[in-house]
XYZ file of C-alpha atoms in Angstrom:
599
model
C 105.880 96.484 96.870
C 108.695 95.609 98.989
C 107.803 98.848 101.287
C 104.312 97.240 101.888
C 105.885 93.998 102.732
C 108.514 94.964 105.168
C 104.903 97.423 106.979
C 103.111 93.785 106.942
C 105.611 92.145 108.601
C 106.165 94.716 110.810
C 102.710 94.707 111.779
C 102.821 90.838 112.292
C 105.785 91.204 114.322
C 103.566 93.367 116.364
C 100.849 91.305 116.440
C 102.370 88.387 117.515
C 103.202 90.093 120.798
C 99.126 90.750 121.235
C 98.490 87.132 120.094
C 100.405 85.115 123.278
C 98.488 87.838 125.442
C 95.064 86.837 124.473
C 96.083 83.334 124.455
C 97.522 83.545 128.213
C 94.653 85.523 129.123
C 92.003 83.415 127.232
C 93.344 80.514 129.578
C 92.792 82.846 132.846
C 88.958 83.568 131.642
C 88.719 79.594 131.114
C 85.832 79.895 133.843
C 84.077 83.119 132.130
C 81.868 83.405 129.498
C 83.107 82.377 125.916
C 82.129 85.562 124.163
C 84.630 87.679 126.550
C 87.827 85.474 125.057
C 85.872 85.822 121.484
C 85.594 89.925 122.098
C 88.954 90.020 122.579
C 90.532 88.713 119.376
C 89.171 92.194 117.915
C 92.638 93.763 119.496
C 94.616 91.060 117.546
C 92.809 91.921 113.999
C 93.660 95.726 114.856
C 96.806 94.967 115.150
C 96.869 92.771 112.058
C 95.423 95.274 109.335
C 95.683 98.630 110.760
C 98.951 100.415 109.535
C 98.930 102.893 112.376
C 99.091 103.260 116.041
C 97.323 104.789 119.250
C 99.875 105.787 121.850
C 98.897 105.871 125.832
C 100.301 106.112 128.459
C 99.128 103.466 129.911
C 99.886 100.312 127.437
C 100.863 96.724 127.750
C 102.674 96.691 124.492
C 106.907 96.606 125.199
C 108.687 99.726 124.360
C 109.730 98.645 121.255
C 106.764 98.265 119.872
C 107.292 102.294 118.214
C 110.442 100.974 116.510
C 110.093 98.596 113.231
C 111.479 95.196 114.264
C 112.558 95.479 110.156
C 113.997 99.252 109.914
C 112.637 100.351 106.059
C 115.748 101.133 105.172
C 117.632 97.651 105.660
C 117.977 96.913 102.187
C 120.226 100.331 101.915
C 122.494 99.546 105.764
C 126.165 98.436 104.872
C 125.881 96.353 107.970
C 121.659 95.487 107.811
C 120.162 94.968 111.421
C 116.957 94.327 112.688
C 115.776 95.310 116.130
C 113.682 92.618 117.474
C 114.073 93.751 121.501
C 115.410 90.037 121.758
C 119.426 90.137 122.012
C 120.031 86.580 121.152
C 117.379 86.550 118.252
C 118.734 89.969 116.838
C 122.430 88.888 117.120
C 121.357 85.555 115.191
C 119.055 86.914 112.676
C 121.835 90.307 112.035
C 124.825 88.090 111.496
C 122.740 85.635 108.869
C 121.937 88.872 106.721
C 124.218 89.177 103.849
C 125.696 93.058 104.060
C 126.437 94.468 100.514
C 129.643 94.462 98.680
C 131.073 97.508 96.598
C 131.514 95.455 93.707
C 128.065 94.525 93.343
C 125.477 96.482 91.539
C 122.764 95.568 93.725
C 122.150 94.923 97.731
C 121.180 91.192 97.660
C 119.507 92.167 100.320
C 116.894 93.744 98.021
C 116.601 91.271 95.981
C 115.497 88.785 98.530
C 112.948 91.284 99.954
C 111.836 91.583 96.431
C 111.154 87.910 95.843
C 110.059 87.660 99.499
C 107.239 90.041 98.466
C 105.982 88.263 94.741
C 105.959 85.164 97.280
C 103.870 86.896 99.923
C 101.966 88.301 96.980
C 101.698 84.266 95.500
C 100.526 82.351 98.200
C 97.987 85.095 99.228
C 96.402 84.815 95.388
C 96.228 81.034 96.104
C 94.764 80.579 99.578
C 91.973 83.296 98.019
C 91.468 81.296 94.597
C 91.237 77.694 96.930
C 88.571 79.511 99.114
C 86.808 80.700 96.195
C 86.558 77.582 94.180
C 85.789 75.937 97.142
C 82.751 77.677 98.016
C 82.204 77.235 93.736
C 82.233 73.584 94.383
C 80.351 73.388 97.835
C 77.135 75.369 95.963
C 77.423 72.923 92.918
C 76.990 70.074 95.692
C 74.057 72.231 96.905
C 72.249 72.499 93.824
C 69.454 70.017 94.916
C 69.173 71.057 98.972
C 65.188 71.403 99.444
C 63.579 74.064 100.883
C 62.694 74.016 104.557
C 61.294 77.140 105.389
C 63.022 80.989 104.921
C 66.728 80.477 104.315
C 66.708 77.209 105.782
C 68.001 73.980 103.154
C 68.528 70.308 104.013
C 70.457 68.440 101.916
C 71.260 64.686 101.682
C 75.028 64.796 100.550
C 76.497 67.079 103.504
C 77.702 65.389 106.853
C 77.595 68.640 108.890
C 75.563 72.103 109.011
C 76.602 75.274 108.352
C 75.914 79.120 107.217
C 76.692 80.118 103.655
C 76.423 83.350 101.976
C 76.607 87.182 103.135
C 74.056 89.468 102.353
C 71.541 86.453 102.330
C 73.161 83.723 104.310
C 71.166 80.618 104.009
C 71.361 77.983 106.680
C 71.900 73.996 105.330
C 71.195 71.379 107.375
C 72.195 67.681 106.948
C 69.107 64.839 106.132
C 68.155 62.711 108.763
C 68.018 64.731 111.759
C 65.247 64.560 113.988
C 62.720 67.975 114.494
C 64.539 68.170 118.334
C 67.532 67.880 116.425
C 66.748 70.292 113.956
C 65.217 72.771 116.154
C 68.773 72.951 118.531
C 71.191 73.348 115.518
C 68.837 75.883 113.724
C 69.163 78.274 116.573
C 72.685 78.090 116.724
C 73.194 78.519 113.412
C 70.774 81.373 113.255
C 72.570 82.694 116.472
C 75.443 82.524 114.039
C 73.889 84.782 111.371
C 72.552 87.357 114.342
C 75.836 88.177 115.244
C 77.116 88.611 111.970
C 79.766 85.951 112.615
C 79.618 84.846 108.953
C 81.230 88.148 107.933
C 83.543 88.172 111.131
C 84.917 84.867 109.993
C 85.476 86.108 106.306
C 87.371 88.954 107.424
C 89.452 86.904 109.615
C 90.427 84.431 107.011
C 91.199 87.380 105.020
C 93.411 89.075 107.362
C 94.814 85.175 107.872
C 95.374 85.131 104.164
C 97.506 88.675 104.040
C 99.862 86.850 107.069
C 100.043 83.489 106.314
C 103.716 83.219 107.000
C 103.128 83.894 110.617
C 102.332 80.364 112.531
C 100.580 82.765 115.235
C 98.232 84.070 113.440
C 96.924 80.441 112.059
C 96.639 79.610 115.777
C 94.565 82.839 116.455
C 92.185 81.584 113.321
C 91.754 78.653 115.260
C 91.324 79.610 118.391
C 88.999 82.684 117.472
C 86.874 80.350 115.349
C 86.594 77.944 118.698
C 85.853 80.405 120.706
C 82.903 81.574 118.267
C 81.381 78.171 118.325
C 81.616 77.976 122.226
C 79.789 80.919 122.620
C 77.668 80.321 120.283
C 76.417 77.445 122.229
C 76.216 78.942 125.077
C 73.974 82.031 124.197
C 71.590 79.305 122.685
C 71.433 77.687 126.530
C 71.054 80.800 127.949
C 67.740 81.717 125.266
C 66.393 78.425 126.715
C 64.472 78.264 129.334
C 64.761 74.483 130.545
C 67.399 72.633 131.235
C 68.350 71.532 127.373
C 72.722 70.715 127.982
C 71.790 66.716 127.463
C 69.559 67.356 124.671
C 71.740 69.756 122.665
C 74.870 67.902 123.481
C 73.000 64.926 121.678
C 72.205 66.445 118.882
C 76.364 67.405 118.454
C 77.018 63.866 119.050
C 74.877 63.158 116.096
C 76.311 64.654 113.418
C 79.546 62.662 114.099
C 81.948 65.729 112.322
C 85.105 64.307 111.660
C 88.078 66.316 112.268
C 89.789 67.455 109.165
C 91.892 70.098 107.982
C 91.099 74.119 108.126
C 88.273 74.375 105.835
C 88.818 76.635 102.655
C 85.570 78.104 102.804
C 85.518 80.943 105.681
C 81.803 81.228 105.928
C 81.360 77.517 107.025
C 80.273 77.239 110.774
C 79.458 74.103 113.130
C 82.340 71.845 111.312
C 85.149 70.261 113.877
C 85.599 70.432 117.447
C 82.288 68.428 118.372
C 84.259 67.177 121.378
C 85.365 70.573 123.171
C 81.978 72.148 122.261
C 80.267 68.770 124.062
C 82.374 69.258 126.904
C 81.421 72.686 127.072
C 78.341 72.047 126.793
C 77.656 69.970 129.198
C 79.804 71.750 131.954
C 77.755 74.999 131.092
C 76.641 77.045 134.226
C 75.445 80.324 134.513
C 77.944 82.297 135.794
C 77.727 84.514 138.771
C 77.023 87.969 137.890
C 80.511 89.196 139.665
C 82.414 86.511 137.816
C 80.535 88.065 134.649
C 81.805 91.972 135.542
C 84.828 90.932 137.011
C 85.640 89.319 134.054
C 84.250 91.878 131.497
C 86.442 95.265 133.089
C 89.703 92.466 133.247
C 89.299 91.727 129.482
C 88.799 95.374 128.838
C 91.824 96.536 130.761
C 93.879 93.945 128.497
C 92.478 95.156 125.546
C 92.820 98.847 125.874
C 96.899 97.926 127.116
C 97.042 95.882 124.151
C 95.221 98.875 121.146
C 98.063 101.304 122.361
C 102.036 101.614 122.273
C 103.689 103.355 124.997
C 103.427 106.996 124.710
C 105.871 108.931 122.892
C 107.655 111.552 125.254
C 109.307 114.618 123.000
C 112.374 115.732 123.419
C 110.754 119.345 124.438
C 108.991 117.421 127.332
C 111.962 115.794 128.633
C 113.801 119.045 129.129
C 111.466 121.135 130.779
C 111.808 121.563 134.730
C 110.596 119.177 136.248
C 112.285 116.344 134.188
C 115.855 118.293 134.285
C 115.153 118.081 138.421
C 114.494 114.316 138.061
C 117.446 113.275 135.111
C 119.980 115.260 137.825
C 118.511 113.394 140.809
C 118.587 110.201 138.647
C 122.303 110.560 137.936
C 123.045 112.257 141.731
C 122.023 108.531 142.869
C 123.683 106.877 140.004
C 127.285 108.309 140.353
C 126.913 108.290 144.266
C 125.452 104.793 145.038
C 125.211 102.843 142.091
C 127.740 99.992 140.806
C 128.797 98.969 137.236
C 126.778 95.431 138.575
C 124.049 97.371 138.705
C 120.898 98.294 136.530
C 121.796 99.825 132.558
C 120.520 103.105 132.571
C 116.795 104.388 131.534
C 117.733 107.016 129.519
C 114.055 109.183 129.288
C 115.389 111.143 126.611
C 116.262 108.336 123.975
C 116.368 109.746 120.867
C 114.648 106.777 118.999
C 111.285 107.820 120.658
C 111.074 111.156 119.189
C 113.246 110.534 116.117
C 112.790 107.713 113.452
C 114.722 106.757 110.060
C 113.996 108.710 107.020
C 112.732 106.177 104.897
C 109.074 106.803 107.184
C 108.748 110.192 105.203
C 109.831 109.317 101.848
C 106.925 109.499 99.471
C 106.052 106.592 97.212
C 106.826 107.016 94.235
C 109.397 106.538 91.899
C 111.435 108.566 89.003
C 112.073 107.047 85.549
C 115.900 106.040 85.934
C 117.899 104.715 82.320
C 121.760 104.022 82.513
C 123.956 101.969 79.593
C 123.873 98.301 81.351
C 126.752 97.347 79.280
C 128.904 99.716 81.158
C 130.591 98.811 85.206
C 129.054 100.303 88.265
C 131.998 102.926 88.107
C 131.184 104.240 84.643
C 127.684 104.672 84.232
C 125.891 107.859 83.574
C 122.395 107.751 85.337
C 119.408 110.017 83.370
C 116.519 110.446 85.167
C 112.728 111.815 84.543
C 109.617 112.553 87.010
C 106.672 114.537 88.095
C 105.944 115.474 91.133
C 104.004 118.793 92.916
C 107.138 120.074 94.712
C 105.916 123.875 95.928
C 102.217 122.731 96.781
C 100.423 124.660 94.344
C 98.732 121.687 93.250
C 100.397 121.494 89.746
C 103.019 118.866 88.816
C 106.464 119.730 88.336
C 108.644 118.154 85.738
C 112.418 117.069 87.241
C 115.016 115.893 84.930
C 118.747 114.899 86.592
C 121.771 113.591 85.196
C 124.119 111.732 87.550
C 127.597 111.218 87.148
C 130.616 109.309 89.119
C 133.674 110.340 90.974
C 132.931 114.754 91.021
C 132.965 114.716 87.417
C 131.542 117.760 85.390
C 127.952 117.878 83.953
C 125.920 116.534 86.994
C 122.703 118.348 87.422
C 119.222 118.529 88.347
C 116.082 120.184 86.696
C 113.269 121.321 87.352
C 110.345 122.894 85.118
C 113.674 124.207 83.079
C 115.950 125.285 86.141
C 118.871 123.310 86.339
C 121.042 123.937 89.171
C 125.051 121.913 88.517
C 126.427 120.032 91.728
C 129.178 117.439 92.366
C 129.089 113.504 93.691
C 131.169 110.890 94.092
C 129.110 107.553 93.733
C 125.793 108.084 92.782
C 123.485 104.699 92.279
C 120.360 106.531 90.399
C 118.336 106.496 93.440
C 116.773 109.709 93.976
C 113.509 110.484 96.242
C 110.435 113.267 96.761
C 110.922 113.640 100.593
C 108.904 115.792 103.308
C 111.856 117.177 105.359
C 109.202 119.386 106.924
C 105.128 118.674 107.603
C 104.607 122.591 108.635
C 105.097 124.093 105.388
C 103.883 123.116 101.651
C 107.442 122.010 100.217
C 108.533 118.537 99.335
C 112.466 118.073 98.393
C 114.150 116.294 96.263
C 116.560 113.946 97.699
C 119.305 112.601 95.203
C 121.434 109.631 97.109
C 125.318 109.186 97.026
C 127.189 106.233 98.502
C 130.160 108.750 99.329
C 133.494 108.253 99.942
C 134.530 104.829 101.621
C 131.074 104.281 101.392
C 129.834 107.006 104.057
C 126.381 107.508 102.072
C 124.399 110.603 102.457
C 121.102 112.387 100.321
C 121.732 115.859 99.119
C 118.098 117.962 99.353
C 116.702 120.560 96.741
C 114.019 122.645 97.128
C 111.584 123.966 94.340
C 109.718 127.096 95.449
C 107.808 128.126 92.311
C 110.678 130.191 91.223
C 114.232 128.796 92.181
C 115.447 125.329 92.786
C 118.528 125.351 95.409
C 120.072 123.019 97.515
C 119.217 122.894 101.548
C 121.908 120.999 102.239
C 122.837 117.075 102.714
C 122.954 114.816 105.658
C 123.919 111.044 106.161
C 121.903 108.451 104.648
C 121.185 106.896 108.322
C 120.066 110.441 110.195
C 117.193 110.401 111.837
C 114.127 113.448 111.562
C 111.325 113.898 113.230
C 109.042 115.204 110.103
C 109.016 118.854 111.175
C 113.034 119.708 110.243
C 114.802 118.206 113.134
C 117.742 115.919 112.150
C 119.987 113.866 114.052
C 123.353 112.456 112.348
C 124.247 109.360 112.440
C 127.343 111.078 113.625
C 125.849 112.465 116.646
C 124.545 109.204 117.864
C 126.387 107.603 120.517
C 124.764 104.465 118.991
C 127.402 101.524 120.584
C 125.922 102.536 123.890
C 122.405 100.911 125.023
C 120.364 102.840 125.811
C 121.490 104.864 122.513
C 122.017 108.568 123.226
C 123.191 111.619 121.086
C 125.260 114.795 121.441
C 123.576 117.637 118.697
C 120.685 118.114 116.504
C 120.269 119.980 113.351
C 118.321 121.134 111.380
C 118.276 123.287 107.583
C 118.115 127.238 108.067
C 119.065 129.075 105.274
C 120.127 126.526 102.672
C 122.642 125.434 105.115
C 122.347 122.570 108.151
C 123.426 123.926 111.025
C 124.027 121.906 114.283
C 122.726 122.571 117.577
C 124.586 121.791 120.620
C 122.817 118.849 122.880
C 123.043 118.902 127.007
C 125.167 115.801 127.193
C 126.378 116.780 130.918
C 122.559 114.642 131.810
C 124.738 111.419 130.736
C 127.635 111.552 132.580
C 127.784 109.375 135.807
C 125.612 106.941 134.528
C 125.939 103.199 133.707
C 124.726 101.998 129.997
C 125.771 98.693 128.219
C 128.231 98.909 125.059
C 128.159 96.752 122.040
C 130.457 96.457 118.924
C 134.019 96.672 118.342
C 135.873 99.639 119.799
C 138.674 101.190 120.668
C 139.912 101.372 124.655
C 143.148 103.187 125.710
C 143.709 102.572 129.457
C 144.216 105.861 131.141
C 144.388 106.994 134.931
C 143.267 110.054 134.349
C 140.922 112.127 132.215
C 142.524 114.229 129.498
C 142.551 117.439 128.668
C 143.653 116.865 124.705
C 141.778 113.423 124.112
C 143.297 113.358 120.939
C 146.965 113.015 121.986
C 146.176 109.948 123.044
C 144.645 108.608 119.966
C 145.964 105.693 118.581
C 144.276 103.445 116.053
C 146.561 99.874 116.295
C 145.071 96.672 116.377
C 146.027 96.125 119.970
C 143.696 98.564 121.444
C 140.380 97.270 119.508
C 138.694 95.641 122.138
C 135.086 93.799 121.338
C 132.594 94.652 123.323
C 129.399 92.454 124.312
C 126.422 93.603 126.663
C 129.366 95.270 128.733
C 129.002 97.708 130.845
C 130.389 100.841 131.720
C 130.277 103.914 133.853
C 130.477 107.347 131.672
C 133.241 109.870 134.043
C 133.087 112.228 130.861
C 132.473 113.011 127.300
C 134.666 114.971 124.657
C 132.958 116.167 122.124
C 134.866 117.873 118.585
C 133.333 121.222 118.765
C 134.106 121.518 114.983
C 131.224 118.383 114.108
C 129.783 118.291 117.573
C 130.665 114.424 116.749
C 130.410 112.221 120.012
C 132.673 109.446 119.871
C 135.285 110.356 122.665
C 134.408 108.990 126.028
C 136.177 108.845 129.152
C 135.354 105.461 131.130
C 135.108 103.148 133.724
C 134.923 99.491 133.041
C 133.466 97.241 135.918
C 136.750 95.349 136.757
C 137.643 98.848 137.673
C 139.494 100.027 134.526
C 139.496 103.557 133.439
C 140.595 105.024 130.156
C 139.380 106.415 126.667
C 137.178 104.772 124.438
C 135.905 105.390 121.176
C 134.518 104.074 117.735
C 135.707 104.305 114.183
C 132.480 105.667 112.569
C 133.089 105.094 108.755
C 133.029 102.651 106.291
C-alpha cells in the first residue's frame, strides 16, 4: 500500500507542474473559445491517473520529471532525501525527515508513510460515501418531479437545474420558469448530456477524490467544471440563429443560484457561477476563424509538450561519434574559456537518465517473515516462507530462508528443497523477488543486509530449474537499468551536481564484475558540490593521492551549491571507486578533495 501511495504522489507531484501550465495558458486563450481551455484539462487527468509516461523529444515537462520527486526507496535511505528540482524546498523538506537510528527496529520513516497511506485510503472512502449519499438524498427529494416530456422533470423543491444519472441521465428543471426560460436551459443542459460531460465530471471528481491532498488539483476541479459551463453556453449561442445573449442571460439571472460550497454530487451541472457565465454571456462574439486555428494548433502544441517527459538519451547513444566529438568540444571550450563564475556543467551523460533505483523492479509481493518479538534487534532469528515462479516455467516455486545475525552458522536459503548456506551480518527479514534482467526468464531472489557500519547491500540468488546459486551482491542504493547494468553507489560521484560516475557492472558468471567508465569526458569542467567533504590544499596534482590523505576534523570543509573546476580524477583501480578529485575552487584554490562514503 505504501508503494501505491508514494506512485500517487509522485504522479501529483507531476501533475501539479501540468496544472499552473494550463492555468497560465487558460488565461492567454481568455479571448478564444471556452472549449479549447476545457480540451485541455484532458493533459492534467493523464497526468493524474496514468502510472506511466511518453517520452519526446520535444516536451515542456522539466527534466526531472523522469526522476520520482519521492525516491521508492526513502523509507530504507540512512539519510532519506527527496528530489523535488527545487534546492530550497528539497533542503527544507530533507532536513525535516527523521533518518533512522540503529537502535530502532523500525524506520519511522515507514511508519509515517504507512499511516500516511490508511489516511489517503480514509478520506478517499469518505469524499466517495458523501457523494454517494448525496446523490441518495437528492433522488429522495426527487421522488415527486413530474414528467415533462422524454427525460425531462420539473420539480417544485429544487432552486437550480441540473443533469442526473449516466446511462439515462434525466434533465430536472426548477417550477416556475417560463417556456422561453425553459426552452434556453433545456438546451444547455441537453448540450450537457451530448457531450457526455456528465461522465467527464464523474471521472474528474473521481480522480479529485484519489488526490485530495493536493490544493491544485481542487483548483483544476474548479476551474475545469467552469470552463465546462462556459462552453456550454456558448455552443448553445452558436446553435442559435438570432441574436438570443439578453434572453439567455435572463433566464441565468432567474434562477438566482446562490454560491455554496463544491457540491458532493459530481453529476450536478448549471449550479454556481451565474455571474461569470452572465458575463460571458453577454460578451460572447464569434470569434474570427484565425483566432479559432490560431488558438486550436497553440493549445495543441501545449498539450503534446505537456503528455511527454523529456526523452531519455542511453548511455550507448551518448558515446557514439558524434556525441564523443561534441562532449570533447564541450570541455575544449570549458577548460579554455570558461570561469568557475560561470555556467554548472550539462553533463549529457548523467547517469540518472538511463539508470534508476532498484526498488522500480522489485516485484510486489511479499514473503511470510516470523521472528521471536520478545528477543532485541541483535538476537533475532528471522524464518521465512514464499512462492514465487523463479525460472519462468510457469510453475511456483517454494523458498524457505533462515536469517541469522553477526556471520553466524546456519543461515540459508531454499528453494523447492535446495538449500544453498551463506553468511550476513545484520539481516532485518526483508527479502525480495527482483528482475535483475528483462531479456531472459529469471527472477532473483534478493535477501537484504544492513552490513557493517550500516553500509547495506542485497545479496541475489538465482533458481534455474535445477540449482539455486548466488550472482553476487551489490549496495542497497545501486542503480540498474532492468537489463543487468548496475551502477554502485560507490561509483557515483554523487556530491557533484550534475551527478556523474566512474564504472558500471554488471553479473557474469555468478560474479559482478566492474567495467571501467571514460571519466577523462569530465575533467576540465565546472559542476556544483554539495555535502560535507574533505579538501587538502595542494599546489600540485599528485602522483600517490593517498599520501596525502588525512581524515582530521580540520580539513572537513561543508560545501553548499559551490563550485568547482575538475583538473583530474584518481580513481582506486582495485574498486574503480571515484572519490579522489583533484580541484580548483573559484577563489582560486587548488588541492584534493574527497568524501567519506560509509556509514
Amino acid at each position: 500500500m505504501s508503494k501505491i501511495f508514494l506512485n500517487v504522489l509522485n504522479m501529483s507531484l507531476t501533475a501539479s507542474y501540468v496544472i499552473l501550465i494550463v492555468i497560465l495558458v487558460r488565461l492567454l486563450l481568455k479571448k478564444a473559445p471556452k472549449y479549447i481551455s476545457y480540451t485541455l484539462w484532458i493533459v492534467v487527468a493523464f497526468r493524474l491517473i496514468i502510472p506511466f509516461t511518453l517520452e519526446s523529444s520535444y516536451s515542456l515537462m522539466p527534466s526531472k520529471s523522469n526522476v520520482d520527486y519521492i525516491p521508492h526507496d526513502i523509507i530504507y535511505q540512512g539519510n532519506p532525501q527527496i528530489n523535488s528540482g527545487v534546492d530550497r524546498i528539497d533542503t527544507f523538506v530533507n532536513n525535516s525527515l527523521p533518518a533512522p537510528t540503529i537502535e530502532a527496529s523500525v524506520n519511522p520513516l515507514q511508519i509515517y508513510i504507512k499511516i500516511g497511506a490508511y489516511i489517503w485510503l480514509l478520506v478517499i472512502g469518505a469524499l466517495l460515501i458523501y457523494s454517494y449519499v448525496s446523490i441518495l438524498i437528492l433522488k429522495s427529494r426527487l421522488k415527486k418531479a413530474q414528467l415533462i416530456e422524454k427525460n425531462i422533470f420539473e420539480a417544485k423543491n429544487i432552486r437550480t437545474p441540473f443533469v442526473l444519472g449516466i446511462i439515462r441521465p434525466r434533465i430536472y428543471l426548477p417550477a416556475g420558469l417560463t417556456k422561453e426560460e425553459q426552452d434556453y436551459i433545456i438546451l444547455h443542459e441537453q448540450t450537457h448530456i451530448n457531450r457526455k460531460d456528465h461522465i467527464v465530471k464523474m471521472l474528474a471528481y473521481l480522480i479529485l477524490s484519489i488526490h485530495w491532498f493536493n490544493p491544485l488539483v481542487w483548483i483544476a476541479f474548479r476551474l475545469m467544471s467552469i470552463d465546462m459551463e462556459l462552453s456550454c453556453d456558448e455552443r448553445v449561442l452558436r446553435k442559435m440563429d438570432k441574436d438570443i445573449k439578453k434572453t439567455y442571460a435572463n433566464s441565468l439571472l432567474s434562477l438566482n443560484t446562490k454560491k455554496h460550497i463544491l457540491n458532493g454530487s459530481p453529476l450536478a451541472f448549471g449550479e454556481g457561477n451565474v455571474k461569470t457565465r452572465i458575463k460571458n454571456v453577454l460578451n460572447y462574439k464569434k470569434p474570427a476563424f484565425w483566432v479559432t486555428f490560431v488558438s486550436v494548433l497553440f493549445a495543441i502544441i501545449i498539450g503534446i509538450g505537456l503528455l511527454s517527459n523529456r526523452e531519455v538519451i542511453s548511455s550507448n547513444e551518448n558515446n557514439d561519434n558524434n556525441s564523443s566529438t561534441e562532449n570533447n568540444q564541450i570541455a575544449s571550450n570549458q577548460s579554455d574559456e570558461q570561469e568557475l563564475g560561470g555556467d554548472i556543467t550539462v553533463d549529457k551523460s548523467s547517469i540518472t537518465e538511463s539508470f534508476i533505483e532498484m526498488d522500480a523492479y522489485i516485484k510486489d509481493y511479499s514473503f511470510d517473515v516470523s521472528y521471536d518479538e520478545e528477543l532485541d534487534l541483535y538476537h533475532r532469528v528471522y524464518s521465512i516462507h514464499g512462492v514465487y515462479d523463479l525460472n519462468g516455467d510457469g510453475k511456483e516455486d517454494e523458498i524457505n530462508a533462515v536469517l541469522k545475525m553477526d556471520y553466524e552458522d546456519g543461515t540459508y536459503i531454499e528453494v523447492n528443497g535446495i538449500k544453498v548456506p551463506f553468511n550476513l551480518y545484520f539481516p532485518t527479514g526483508e527479502i525480495y523477488v527482483i528482475d535483475l534482467d528483462s531479456r531472459d526468464s529469471y527472477i532473483e531472489v534478493a535477501v537484504f543486509d544492513d552490513g557493517p557500519s550500516a553500509d547495506p547491500y542485497f545479496i541475489f540468488f538465482r533458481y534455474d530449474g535445477e540449482n539455486l546459486y548466488p550472482v553476487g551482491s551489490i549496495d542497497r542504493y545501486a542503480l540498474m537499468d532492468g537489463q543487468g547494468k548496475f551502477v554502485s553507489w560507490f561509483h557515483l560521484a554523487n556530491n557533484f551536481k550534475p551527478t556523474f560516475y566512474s564504472a558500471w557492472g554488471e553479473f557474469k558468471n555468478n560474479e559482478y564484475v566492474i567495467t571501467n567508465h571514460d571519466v577523462e569526458q569530465y575533467i576540465g569542467k565546472t559542476y556544483e558540490v554539495n555535502g560535507n567533504g574533505y579538501f587538502v590544499p595542494l599546489d600540485y596534482n599528485p602522483e600517490n593521492y593517498f599520501d596525502y590523505i588525512q581524515w582530521e576534523s580540520e580539513y572537513l570543509r561543508e560545501f553548499k551549491e559551490t563550485k568547482v573546476k575538475l583538473l583530474d580524477i584518481h580513481i582506486d583501480e582495485e574498486g574503480r571507486i571515484l572519490n579522489w578529485f583533484y580541484v580548483e575552487l573559484a577563489d582560486g584554490e587548488k588541492g584534493l578533495l574527497y568524501f567519506w562514503i560509509g556509514d
